[in-house]
PDB file of N, CA and C and ligand atoms in Angstrom:
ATOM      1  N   UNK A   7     199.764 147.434 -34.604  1.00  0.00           N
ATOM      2  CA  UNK A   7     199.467 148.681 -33.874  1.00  0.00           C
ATOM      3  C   UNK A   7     200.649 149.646 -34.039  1.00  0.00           C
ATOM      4  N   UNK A   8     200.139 150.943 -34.494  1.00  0.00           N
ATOM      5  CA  UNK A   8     201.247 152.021 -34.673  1.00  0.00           C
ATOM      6  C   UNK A   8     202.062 152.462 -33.552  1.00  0.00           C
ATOM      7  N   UNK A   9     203.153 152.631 -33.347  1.00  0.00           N
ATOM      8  CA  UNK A   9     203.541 153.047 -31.915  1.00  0.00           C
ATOM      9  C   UNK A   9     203.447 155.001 -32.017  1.00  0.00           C
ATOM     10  N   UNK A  10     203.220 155.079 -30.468  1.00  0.00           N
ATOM     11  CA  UNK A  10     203.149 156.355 -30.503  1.00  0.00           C
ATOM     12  C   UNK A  10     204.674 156.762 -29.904  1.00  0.00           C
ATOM     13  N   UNK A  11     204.865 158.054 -30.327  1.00  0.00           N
ATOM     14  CA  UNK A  11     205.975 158.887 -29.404  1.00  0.00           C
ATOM     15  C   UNK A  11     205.940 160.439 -29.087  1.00  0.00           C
ATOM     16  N   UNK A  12     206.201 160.363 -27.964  1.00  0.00           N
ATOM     17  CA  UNK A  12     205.791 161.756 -27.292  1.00  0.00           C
ATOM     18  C   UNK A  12     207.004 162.436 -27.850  1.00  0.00           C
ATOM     19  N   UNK A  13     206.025 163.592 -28.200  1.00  0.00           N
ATOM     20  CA  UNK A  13     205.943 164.747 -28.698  1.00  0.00           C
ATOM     21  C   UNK A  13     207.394 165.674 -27.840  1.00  0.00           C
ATOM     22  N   UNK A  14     207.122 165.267 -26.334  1.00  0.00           N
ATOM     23  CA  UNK A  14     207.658 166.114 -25.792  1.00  0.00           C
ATOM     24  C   UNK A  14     209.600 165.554 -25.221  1.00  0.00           C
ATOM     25  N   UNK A  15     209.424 163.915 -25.233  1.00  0.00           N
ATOM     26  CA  UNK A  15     210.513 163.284 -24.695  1.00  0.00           C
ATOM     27  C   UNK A  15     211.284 162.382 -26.338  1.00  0.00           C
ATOM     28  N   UNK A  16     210.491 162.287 -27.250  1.00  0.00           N
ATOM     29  CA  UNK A  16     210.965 161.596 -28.358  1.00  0.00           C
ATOM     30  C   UNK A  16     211.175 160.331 -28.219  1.00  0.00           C
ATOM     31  N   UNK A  17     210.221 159.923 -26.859  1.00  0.00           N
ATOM     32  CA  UNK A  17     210.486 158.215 -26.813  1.00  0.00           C
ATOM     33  C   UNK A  17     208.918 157.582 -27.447  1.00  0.00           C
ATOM     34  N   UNK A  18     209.401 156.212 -27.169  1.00  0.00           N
ATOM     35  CA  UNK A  18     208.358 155.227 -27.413  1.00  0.00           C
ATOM     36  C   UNK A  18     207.253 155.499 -25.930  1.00  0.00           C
ATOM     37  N   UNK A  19     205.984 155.681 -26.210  1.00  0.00           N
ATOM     38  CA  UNK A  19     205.224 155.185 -25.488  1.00  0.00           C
ATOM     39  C   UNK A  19     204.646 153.777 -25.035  1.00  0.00           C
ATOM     40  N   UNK A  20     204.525 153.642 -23.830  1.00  0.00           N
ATOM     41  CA  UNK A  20     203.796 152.364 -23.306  1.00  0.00           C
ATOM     42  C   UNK A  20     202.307 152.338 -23.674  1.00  0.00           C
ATOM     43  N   UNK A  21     201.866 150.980 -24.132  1.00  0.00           N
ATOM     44  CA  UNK A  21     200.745 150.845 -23.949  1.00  0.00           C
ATOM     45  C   UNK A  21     200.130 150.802 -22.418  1.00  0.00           C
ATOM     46  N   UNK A  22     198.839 151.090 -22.431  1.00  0.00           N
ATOM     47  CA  UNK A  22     198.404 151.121 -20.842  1.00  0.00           C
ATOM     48  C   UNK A  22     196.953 150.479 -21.069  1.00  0.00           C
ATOM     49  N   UNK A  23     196.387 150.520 -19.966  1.00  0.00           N
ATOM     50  CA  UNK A  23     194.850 150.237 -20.189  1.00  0.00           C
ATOM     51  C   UNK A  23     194.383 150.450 -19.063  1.00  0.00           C
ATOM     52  N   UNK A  24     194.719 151.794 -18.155  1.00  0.00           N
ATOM     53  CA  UNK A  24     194.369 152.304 -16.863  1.00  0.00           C
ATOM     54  C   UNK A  24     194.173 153.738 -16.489  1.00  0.00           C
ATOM     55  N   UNK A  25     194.024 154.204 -17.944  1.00  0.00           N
ATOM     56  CA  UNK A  25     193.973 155.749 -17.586  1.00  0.00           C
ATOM     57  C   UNK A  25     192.609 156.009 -17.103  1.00  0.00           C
ATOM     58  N   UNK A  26     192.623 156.992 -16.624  1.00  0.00           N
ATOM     59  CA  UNK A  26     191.526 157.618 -15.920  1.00  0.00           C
ATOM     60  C   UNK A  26     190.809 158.426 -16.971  1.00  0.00           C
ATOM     61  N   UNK A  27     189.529 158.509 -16.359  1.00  0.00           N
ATOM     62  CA  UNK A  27     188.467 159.371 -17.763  1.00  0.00           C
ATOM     63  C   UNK A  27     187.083 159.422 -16.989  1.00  0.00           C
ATOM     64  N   UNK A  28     187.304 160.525 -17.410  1.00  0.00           N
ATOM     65  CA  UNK A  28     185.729 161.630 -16.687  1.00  0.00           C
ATOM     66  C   UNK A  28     185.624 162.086 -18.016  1.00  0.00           C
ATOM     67  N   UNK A  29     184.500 161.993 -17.941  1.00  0.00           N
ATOM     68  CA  UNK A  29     183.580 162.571 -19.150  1.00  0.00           C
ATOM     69  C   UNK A  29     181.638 163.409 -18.571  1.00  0.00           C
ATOM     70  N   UNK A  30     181.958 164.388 -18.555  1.00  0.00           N
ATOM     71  CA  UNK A  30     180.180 165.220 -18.234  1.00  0.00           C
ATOM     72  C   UNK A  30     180.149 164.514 -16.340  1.00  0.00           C
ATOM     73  N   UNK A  31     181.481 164.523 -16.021  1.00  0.00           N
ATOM     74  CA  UNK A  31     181.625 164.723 -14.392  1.00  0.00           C
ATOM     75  C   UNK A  31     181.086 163.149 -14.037  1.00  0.00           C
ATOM     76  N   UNK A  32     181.070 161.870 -15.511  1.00  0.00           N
ATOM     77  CA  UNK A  32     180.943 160.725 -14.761  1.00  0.00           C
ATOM     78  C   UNK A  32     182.269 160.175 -14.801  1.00  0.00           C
ATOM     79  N   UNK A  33     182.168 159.071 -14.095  1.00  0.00           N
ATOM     80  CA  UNK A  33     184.257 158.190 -14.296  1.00  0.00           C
ATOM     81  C   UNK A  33     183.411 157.079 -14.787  1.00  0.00           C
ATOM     82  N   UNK A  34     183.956 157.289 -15.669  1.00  0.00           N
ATOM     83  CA  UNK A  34     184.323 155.942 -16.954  1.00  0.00           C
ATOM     84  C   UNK A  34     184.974 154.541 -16.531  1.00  0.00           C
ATOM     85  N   UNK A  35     184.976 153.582 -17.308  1.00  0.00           N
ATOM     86  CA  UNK A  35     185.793 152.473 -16.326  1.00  0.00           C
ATOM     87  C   UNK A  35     187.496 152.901 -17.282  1.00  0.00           C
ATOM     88  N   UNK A  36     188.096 152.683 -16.687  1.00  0.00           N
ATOM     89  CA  UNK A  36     189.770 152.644 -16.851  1.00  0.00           C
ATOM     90  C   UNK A  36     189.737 152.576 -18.460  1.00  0.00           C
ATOM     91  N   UNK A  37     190.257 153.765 -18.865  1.00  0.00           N
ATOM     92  CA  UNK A  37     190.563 153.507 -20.396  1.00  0.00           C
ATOM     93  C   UNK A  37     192.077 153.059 -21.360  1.00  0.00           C
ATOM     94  N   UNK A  38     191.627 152.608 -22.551  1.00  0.00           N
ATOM     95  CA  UNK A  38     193.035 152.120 -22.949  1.00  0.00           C
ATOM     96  C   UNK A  38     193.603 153.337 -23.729  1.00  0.00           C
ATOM     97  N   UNK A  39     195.104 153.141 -23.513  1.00  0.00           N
ATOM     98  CA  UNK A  39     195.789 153.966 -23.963  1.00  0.00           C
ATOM     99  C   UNK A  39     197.153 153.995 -23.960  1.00  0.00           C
ATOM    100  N   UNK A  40     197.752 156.068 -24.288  1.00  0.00           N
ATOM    101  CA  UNK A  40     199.324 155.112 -24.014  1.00  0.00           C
ATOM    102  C   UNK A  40     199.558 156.240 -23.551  1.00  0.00           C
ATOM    103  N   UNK A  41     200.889 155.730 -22.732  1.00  0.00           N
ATOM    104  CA  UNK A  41     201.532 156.634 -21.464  1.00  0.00           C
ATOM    105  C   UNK A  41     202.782 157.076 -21.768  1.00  0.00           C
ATOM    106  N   UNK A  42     203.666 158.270 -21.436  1.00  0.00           N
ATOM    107  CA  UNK A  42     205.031 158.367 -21.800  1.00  0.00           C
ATOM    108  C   UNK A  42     205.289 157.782 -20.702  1.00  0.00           C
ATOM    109  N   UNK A  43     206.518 157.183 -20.747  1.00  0.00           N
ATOM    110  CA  UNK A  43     207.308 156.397 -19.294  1.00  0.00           C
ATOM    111  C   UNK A  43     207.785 157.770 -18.471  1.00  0.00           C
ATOM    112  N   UNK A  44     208.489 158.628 -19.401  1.00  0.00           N
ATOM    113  CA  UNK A  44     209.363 159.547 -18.684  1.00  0.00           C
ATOM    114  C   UNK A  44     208.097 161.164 -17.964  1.00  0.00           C
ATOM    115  N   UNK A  45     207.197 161.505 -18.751  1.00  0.00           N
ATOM    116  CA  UNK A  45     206.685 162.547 -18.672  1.00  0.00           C
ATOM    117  C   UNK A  45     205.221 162.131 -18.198  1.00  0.00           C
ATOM    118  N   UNK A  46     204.973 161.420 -18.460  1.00  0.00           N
ATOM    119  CA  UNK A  46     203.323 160.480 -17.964  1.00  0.00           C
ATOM    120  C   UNK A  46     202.690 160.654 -18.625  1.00  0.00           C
ATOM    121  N   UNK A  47     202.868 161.902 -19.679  1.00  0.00           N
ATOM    122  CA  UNK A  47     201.801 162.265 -20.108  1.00  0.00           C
ATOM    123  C   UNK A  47     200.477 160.689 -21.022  1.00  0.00           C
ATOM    124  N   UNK A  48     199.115 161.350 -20.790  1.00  0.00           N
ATOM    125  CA  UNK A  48     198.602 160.077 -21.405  1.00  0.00           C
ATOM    126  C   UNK A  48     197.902 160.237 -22.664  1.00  0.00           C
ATOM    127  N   UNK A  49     197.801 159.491 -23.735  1.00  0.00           N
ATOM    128  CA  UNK A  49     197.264 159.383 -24.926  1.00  0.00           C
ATOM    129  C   UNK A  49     195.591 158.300 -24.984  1.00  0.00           C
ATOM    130  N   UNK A  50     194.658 158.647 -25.134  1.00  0.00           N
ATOM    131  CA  UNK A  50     193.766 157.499 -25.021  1.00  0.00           C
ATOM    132  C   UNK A  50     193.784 157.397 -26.554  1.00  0.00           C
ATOM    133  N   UNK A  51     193.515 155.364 -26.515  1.00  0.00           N
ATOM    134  CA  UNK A  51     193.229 154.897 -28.296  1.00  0.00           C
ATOM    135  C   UNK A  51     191.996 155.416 -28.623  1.00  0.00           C
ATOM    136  N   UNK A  52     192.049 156.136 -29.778  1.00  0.00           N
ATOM    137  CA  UNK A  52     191.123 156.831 -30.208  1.00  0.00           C
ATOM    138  C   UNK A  52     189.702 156.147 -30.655  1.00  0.00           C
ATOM    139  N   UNK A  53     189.760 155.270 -30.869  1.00  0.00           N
ATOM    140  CA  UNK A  53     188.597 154.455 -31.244  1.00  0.00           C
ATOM    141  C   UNK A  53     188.038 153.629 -29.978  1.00  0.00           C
ATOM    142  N   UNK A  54     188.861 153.234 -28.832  1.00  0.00           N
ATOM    143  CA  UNK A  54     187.828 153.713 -27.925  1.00  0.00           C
ATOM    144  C   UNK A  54     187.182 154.220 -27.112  1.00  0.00           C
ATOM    145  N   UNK A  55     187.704 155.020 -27.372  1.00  0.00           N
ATOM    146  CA  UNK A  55     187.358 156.411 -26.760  1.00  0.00           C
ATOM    147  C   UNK A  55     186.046 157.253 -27.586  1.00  0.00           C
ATOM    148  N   UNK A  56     186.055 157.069 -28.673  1.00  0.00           N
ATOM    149  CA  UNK A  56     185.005 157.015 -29.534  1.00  0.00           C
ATOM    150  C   UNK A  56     184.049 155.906 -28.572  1.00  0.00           C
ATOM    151  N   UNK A  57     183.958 155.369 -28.959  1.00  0.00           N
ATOM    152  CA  UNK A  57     182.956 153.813 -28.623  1.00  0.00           C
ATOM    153  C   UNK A  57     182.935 153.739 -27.078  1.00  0.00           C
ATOM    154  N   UNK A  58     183.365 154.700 -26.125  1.00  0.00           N
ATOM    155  CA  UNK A  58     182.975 154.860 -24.730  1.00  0.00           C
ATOM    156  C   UNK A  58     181.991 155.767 -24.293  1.00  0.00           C
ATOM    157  N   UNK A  59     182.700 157.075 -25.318  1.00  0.00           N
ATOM    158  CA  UNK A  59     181.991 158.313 -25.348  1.00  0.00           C
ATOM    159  C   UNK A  59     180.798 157.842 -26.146  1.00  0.00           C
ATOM    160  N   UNK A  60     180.674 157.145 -27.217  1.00  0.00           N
ATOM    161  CA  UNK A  60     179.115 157.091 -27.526  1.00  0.00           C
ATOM    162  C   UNK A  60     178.090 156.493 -26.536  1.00  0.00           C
ATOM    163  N   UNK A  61     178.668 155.428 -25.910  1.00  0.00           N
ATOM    164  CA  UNK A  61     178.220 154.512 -24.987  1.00  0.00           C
ATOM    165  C   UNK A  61     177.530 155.325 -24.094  1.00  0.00           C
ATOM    166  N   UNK A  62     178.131 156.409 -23.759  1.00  0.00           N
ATOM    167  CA  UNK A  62     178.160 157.359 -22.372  1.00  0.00           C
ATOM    168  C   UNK A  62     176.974 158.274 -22.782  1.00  0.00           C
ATOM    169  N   UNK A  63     177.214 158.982 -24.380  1.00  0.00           N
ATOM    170  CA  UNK A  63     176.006 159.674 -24.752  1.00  0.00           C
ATOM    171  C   UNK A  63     174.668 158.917 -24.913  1.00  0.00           C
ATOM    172  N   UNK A  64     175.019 157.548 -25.389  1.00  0.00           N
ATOM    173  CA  UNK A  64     173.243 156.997 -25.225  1.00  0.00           C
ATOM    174  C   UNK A  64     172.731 156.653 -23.927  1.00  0.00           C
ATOM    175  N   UNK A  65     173.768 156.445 -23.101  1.00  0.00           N
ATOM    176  CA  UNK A  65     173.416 155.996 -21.694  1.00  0.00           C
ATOM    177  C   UNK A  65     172.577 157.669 -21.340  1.00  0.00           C
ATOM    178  N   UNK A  66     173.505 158.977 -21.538  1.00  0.00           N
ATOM    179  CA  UNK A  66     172.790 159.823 -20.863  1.00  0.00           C
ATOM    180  C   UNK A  66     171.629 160.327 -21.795  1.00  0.00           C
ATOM    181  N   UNK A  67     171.407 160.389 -22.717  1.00  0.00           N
ATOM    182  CA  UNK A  67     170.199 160.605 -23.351  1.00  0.00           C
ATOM    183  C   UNK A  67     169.140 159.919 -23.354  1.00  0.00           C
ATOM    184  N   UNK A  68     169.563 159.070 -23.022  1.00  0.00           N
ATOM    185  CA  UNK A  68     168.395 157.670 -23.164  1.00  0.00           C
ATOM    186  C   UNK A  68     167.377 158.154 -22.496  1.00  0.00           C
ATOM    187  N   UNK A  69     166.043 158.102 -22.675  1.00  0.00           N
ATOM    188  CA  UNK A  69     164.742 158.129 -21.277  1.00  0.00           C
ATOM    189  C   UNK A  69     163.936 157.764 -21.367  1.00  0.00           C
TER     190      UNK A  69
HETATM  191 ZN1  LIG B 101     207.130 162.328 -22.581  1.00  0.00          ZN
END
């Protein structure tokens, strides 16, 4: 796994797997991702975030 580093502090980010995520005003369950320690800012892993958001579009299209 590639490490990330913020942009804004030039450190290593933490992995996480608790970010928060609203998507079309629903909450998602806790997503994975990565956090700066110093700035918080959060990064979600892109692939699943992909594969949540699709999840989310067939759930709401579905009928
Ligand atoms: Zn930072």
């Amino acid at each position: 796994m590639s490490n990330w580093i913020c942009n804004k502090c030039n450190i290593e980010m933490e992995d996480v797997s608790d970010i928060g995520l609203v998507f079309k005003d629903i909450d998602l369950p806790p997503a994975v991702g990565y956090r700066c320690p110093s700035c918080h800012i959060e990064f979600l892993e892109r692939d699943f975030v992909v594969n949540e958001l699709n999840q989310a579009e067939e759930m709401l299209e579905g009928k």
